[in-house]
PDB file of C-alpha atoms in Angstrom:
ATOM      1  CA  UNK A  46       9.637   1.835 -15.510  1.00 81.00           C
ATOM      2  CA  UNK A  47      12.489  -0.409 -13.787  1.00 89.00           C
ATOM      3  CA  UNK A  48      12.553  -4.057 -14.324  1.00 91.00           C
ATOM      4  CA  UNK A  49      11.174  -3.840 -10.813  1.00 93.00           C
ATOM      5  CA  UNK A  50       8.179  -2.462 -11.803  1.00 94.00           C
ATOM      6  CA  UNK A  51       8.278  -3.971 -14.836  1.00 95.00           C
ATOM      7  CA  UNK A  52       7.790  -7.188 -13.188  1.00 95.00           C
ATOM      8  CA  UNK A  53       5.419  -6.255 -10.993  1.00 97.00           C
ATOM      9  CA  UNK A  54       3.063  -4.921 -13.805  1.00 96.00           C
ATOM     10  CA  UNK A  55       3.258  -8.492 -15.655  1.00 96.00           C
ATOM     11  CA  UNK A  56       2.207 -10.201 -12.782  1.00 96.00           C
ATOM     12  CA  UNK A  57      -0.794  -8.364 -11.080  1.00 97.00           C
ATOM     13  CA  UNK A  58      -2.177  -7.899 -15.101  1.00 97.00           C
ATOM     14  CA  UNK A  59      -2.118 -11.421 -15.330  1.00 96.00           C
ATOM     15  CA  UNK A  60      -3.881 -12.351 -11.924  1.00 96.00           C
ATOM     16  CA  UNK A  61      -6.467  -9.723 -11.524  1.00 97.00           C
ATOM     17  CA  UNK A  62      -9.224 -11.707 -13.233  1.00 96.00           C
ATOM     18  CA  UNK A  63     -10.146 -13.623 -10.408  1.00 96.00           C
ATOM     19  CA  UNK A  64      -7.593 -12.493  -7.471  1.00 97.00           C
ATOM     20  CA  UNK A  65     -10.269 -12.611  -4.736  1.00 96.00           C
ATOM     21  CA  UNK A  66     -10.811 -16.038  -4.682  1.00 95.00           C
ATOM     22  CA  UNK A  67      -6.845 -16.643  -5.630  1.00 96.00           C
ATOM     23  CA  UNK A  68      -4.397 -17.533  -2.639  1.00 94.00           C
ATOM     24  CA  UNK A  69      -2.812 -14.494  -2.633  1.00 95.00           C
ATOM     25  CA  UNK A  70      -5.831 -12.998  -2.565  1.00 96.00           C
ATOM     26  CA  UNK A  71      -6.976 -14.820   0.492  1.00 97.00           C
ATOM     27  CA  UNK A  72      -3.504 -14.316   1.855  1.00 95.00           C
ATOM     28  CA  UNK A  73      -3.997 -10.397   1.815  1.00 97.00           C
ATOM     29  CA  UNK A  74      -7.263 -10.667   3.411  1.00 97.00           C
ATOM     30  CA  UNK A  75      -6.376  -9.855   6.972  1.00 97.00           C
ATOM     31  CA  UNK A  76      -3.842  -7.224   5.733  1.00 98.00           C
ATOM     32  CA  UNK A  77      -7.047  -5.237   4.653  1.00 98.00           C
ATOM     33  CA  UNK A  78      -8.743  -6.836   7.800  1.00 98.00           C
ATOM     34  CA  UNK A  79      -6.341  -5.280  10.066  1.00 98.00           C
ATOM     35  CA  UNK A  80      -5.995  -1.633   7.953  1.00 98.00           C
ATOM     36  CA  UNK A  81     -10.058  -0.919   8.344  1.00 98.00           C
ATOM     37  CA  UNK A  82      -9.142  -1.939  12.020  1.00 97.00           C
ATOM     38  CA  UNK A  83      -6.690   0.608  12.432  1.00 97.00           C
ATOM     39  CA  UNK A  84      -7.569   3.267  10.046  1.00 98.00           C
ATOM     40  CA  UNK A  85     -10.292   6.409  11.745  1.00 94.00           C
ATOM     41  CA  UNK A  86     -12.374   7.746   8.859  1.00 95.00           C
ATOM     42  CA  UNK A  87     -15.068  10.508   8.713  1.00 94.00           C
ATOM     43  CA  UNK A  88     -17.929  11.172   6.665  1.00 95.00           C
ATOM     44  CA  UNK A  89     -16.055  13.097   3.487  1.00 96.00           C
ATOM     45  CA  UNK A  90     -12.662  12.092   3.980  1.00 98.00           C
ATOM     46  CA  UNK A  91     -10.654  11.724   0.515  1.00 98.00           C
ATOM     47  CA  UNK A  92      -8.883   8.221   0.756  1.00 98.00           C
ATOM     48  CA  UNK A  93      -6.299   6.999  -1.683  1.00 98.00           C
ATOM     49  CA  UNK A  94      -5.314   3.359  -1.313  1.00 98.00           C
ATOM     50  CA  UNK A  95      -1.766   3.413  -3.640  1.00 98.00           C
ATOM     51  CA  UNK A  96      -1.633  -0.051  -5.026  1.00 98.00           C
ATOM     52  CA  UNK A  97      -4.930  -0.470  -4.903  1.00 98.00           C
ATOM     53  CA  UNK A  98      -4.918  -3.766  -6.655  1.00 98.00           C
ATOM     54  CA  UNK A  99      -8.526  -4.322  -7.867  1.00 98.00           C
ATOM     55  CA  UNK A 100      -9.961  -1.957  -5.200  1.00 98.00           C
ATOM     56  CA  UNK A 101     -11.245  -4.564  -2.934  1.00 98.00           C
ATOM     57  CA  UNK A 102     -10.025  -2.487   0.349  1.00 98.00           C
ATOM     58  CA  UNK A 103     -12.094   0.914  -0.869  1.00 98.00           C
ATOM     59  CA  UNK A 104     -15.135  -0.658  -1.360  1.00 98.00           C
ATOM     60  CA  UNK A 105     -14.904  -2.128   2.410  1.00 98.00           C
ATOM     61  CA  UNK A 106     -13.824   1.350   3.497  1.00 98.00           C
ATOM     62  CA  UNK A 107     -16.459   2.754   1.607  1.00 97.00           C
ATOM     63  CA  UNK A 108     -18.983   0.615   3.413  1.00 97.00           C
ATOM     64  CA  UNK A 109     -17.534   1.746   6.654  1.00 95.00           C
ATOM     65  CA  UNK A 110     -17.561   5.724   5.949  1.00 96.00           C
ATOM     66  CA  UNK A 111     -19.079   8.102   3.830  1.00 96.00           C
ATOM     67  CA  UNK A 112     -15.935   8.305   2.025  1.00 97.00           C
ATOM     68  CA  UNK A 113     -14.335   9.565  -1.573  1.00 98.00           C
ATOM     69  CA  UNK A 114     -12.373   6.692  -2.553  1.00 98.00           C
ATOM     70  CA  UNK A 115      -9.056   6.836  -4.890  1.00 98.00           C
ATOM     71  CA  UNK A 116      -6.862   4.365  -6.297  1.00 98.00           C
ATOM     72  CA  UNK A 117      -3.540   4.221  -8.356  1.00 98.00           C
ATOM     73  CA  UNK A 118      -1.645   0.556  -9.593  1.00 98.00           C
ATOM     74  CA  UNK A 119       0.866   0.197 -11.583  1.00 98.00           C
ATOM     75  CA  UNK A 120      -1.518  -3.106 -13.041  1.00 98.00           C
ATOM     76  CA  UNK A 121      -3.836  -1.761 -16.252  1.00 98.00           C
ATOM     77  CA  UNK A 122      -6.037  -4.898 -15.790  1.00 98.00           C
ATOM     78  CA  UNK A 123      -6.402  -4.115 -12.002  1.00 98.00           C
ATOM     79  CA  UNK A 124      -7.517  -0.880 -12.231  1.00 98.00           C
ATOM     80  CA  UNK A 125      -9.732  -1.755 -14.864  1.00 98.00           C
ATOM     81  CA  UNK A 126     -11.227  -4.664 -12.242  1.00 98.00           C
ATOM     82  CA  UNK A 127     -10.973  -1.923  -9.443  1.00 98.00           C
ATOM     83  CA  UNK A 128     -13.578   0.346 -11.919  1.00 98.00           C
ATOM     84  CA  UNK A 129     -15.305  -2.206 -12.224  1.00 98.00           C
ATOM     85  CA  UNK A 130     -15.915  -2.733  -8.713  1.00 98.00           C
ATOM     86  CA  UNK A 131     -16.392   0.703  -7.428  1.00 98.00           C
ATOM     87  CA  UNK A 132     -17.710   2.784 -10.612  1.00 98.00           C
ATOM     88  CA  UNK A 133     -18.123   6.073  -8.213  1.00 97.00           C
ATOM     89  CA  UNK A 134     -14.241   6.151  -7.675  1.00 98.00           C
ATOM     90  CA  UNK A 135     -11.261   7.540  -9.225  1.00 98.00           C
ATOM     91  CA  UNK A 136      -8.846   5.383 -10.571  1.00 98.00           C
ATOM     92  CA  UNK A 137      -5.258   5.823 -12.386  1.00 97.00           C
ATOM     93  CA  UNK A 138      -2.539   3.646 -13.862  1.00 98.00           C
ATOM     94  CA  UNK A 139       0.748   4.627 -12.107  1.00 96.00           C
ATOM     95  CA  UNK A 140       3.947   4.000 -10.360  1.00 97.00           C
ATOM     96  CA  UNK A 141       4.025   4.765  -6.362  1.00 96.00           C
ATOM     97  CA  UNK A 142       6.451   7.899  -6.275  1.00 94.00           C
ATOM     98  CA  UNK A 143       4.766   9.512  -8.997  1.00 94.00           C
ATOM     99  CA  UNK A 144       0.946   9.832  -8.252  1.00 96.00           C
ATOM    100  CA  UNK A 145      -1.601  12.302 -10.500  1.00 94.00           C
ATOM    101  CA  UNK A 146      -2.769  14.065  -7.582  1.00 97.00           C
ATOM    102  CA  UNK A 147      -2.776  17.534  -6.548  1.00 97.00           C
ATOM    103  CA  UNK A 148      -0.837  18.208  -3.302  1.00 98.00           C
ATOM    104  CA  UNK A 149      -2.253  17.929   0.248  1.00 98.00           C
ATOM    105  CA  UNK A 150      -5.728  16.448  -1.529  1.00 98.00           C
ATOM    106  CA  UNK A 151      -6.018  13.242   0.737  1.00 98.00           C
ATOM    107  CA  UNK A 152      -6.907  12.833   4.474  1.00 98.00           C
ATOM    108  CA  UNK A 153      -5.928   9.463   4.593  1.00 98.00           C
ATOM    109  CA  UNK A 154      -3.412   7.145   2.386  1.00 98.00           C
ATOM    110  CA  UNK A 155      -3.353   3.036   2.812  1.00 98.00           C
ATOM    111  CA  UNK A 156      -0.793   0.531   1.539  1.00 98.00           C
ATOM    112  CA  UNK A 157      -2.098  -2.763   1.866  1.00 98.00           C
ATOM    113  CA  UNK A 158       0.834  -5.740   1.326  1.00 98.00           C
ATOM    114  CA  UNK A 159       2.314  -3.878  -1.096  1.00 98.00           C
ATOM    115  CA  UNK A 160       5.373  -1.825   0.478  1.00 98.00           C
ATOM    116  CA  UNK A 161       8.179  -4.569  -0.443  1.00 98.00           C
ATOM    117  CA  UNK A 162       7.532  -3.769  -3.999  1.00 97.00           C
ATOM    118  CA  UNK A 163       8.348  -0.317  -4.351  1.00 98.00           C
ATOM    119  CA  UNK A 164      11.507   0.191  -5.731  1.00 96.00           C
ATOM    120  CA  UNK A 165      12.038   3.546  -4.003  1.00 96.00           C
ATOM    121  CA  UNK A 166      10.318   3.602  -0.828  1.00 98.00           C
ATOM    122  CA  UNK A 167      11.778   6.870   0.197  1.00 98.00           C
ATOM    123  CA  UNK A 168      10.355   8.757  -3.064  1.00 98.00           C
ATOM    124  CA  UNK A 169       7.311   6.903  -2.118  1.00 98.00           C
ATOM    125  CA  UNK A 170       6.786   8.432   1.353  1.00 98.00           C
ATOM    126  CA  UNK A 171       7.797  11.900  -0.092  1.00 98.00           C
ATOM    127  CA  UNK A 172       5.073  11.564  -2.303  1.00 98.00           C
ATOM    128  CA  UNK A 173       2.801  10.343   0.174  1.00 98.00           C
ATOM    129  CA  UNK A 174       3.718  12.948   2.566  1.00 98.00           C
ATOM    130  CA  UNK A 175       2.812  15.866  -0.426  1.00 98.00           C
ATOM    131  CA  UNK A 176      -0.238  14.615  -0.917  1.00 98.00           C
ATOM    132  CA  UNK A 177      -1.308  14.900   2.531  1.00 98.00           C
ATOM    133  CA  UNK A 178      -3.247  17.229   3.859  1.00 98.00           C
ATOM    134  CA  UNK A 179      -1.878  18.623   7.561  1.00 98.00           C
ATOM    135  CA  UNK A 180      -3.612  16.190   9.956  1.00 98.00           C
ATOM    136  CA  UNK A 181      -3.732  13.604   7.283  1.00 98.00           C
ATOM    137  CA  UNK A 182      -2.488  10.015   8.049  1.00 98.00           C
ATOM    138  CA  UNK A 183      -0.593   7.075   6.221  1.00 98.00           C
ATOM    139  CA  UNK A 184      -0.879   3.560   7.479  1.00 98.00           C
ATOM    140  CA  UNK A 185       1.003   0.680   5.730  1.00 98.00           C
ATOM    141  CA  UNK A 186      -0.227  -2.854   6.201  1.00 98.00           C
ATOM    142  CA  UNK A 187       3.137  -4.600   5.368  1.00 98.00           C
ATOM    143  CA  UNK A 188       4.440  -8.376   5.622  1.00 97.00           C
ATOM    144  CA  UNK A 189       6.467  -8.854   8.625  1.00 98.00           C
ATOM    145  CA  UNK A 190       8.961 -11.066   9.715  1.00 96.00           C
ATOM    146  CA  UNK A 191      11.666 -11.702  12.177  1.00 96.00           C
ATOM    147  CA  UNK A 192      14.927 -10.317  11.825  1.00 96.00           C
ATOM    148  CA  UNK A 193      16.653 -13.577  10.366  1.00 96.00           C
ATOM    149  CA  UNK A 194      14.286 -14.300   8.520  1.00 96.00           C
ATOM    150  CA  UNK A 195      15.012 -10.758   6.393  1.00 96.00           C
ATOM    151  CA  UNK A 196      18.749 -11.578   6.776  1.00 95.00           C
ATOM    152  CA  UNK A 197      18.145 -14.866   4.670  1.00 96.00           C
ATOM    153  CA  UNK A 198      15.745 -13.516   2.527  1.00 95.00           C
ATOM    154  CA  UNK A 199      16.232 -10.120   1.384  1.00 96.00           C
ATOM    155  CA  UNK A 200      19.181 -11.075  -0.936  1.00 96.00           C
ATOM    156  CA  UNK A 201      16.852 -13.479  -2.735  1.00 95.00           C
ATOM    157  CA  UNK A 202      13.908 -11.454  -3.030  1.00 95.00           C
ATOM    158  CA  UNK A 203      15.293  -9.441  -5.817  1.00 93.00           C
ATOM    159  CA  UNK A 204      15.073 -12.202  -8.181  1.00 92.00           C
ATOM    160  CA  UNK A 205      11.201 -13.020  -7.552  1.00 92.00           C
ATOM    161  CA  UNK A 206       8.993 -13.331 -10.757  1.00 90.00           C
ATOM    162  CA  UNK A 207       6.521 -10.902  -9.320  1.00 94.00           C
ATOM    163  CA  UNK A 208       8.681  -7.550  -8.627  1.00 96.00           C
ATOM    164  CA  UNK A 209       8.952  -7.825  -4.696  1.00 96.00           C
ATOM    165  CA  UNK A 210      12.599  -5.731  -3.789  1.00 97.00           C
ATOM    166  CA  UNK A 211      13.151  -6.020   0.447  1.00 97.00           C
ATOM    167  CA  UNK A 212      11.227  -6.966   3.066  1.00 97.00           C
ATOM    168  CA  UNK A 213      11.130  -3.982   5.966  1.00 98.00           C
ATOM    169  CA  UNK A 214      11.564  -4.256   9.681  1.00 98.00           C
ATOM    170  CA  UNK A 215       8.808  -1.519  11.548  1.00 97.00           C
ATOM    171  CA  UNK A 216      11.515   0.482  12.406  1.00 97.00           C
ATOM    172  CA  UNK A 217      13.214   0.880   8.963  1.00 98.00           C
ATOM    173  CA  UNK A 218      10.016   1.797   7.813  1.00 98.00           C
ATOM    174  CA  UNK A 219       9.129   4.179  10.518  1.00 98.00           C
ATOM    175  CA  UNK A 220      12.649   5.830   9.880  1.00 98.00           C
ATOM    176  CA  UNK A 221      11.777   6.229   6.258  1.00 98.00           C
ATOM    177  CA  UNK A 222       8.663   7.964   6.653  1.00 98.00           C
ATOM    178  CA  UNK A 223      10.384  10.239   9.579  1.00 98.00           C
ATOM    179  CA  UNK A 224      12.871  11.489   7.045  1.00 98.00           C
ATOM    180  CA  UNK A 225       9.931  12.217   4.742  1.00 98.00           C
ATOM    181  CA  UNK A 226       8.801  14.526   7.722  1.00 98.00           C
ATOM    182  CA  UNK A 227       6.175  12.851   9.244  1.00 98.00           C
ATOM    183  CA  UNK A 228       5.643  12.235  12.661  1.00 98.00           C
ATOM    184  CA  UNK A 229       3.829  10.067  15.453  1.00 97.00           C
ATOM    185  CA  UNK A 230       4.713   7.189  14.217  1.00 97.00           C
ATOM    186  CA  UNK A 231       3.491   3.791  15.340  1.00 97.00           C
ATOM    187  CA  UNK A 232       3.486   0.088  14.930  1.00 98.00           C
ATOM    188  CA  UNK A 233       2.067  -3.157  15.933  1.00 98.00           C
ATOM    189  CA  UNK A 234       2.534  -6.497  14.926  1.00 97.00           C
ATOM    190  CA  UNK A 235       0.105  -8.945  14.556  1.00 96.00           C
ATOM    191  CA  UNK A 236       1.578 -12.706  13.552  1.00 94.00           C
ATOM    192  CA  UNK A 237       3.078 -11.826   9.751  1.00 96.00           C
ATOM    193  CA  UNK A 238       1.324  -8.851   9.892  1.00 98.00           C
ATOM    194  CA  UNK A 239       2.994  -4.911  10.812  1.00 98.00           C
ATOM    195  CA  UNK A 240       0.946  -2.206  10.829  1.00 98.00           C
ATOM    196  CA  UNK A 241       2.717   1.341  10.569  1.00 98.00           C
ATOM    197  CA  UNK A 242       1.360   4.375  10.727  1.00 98.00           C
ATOM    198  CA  UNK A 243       2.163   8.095  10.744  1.00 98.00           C
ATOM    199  CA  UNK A 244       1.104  11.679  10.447  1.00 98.00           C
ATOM    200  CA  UNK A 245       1.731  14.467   8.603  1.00 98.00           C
ATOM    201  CA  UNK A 246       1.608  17.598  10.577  1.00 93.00           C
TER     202      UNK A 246
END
């Protein structure tokens, strides 16, 4: 685990109790809004939110869609709040680029306000992309903001408490997951909101 990661861990354990009703819980609200917007589920789908968090965004899926919710965090006390929440589920402690699952199991894979955490982003969407079934999408809810805004920032955000690494313009992270091999990739912005999506075929 990198100090990343490391840092990451630290902080979600310590604000899971609770996060709902926390500001950054409220802040991540239309992030999850906006992904069961944008997200086209069927009755049986296998859906695996990576940084789930405390599985908030499953259980509103799951009350969309007949679905068969999944959920890995790198937080222990998350996932344990996450279980809590949605008992039927399957749940895992884990990093992002290395996720217990057997290949091409999912039809659909979220990231909700999570993305500028990941230490490796391009493991992640090769990991992402394996565990996709052909057909199967991956839409990332992700902060956005304007290009000098990223300029200013992104040399600072290194040195945040809670483990964030870079903040992403849509098109570096549309290139990232085109390397990975998927394809049709779109975006949309929606105030300091992105939306991304892609598919493996």
């Amino acid at each position: 685990m990198n100090r990343f990661e490391q840092r990451s861990k630290i902080a979600y354990d310590s604000k899971a109790v609770g996060y709902d009703s926390s500001f950054e819980g409220k802040f991540t609200e239309n992030f999850k809004k906006l992904l069961l917007e944008s997200v086209e589920l069927k009755p049986g789908y296998q859906l695996l939110d990576v940084a789930c968090g405390n599985g908030r965004l499953l259980k509103q899926f799951a009350e969309q869609a007949d679905i068969t919710g999944y959920g890995v965090d790198i937080s222990e006390n998350m996932i344990r709040e996450a279980k809590r929440l949605n008992p039927d589920m399957t749940f895992c402690v884990g990093t992002c680029d290395e996720i217990p699952f057997a290949d091409r199991m999912f039809d659909a894979i979220t990231v909700s306000a999570s993305y500028h955490h990941f230490p490796h982003v391009a493991r992640f969407t090769s990991e992402a992309y394996r565990l996709l079934k052909n057909g199967g999408t991956i839409t990332i809810a992700e902060v956005y903001y304007p290009a000098v805004v990223r300029i200013l920032c992104n040399p600072l955000v290194p040195l945040m408490k809670d483990g964030d690494v870079r903040f992403y313009s849509p098109r570096e992270i549309i290139r990232t997951l085109g390397n990975a091999g998927f394809q049709d990739q779109t975006f949309f912005t929606h105030e300091n909101i992105q939306i991304v999506r892609a598919t493996k075929r």
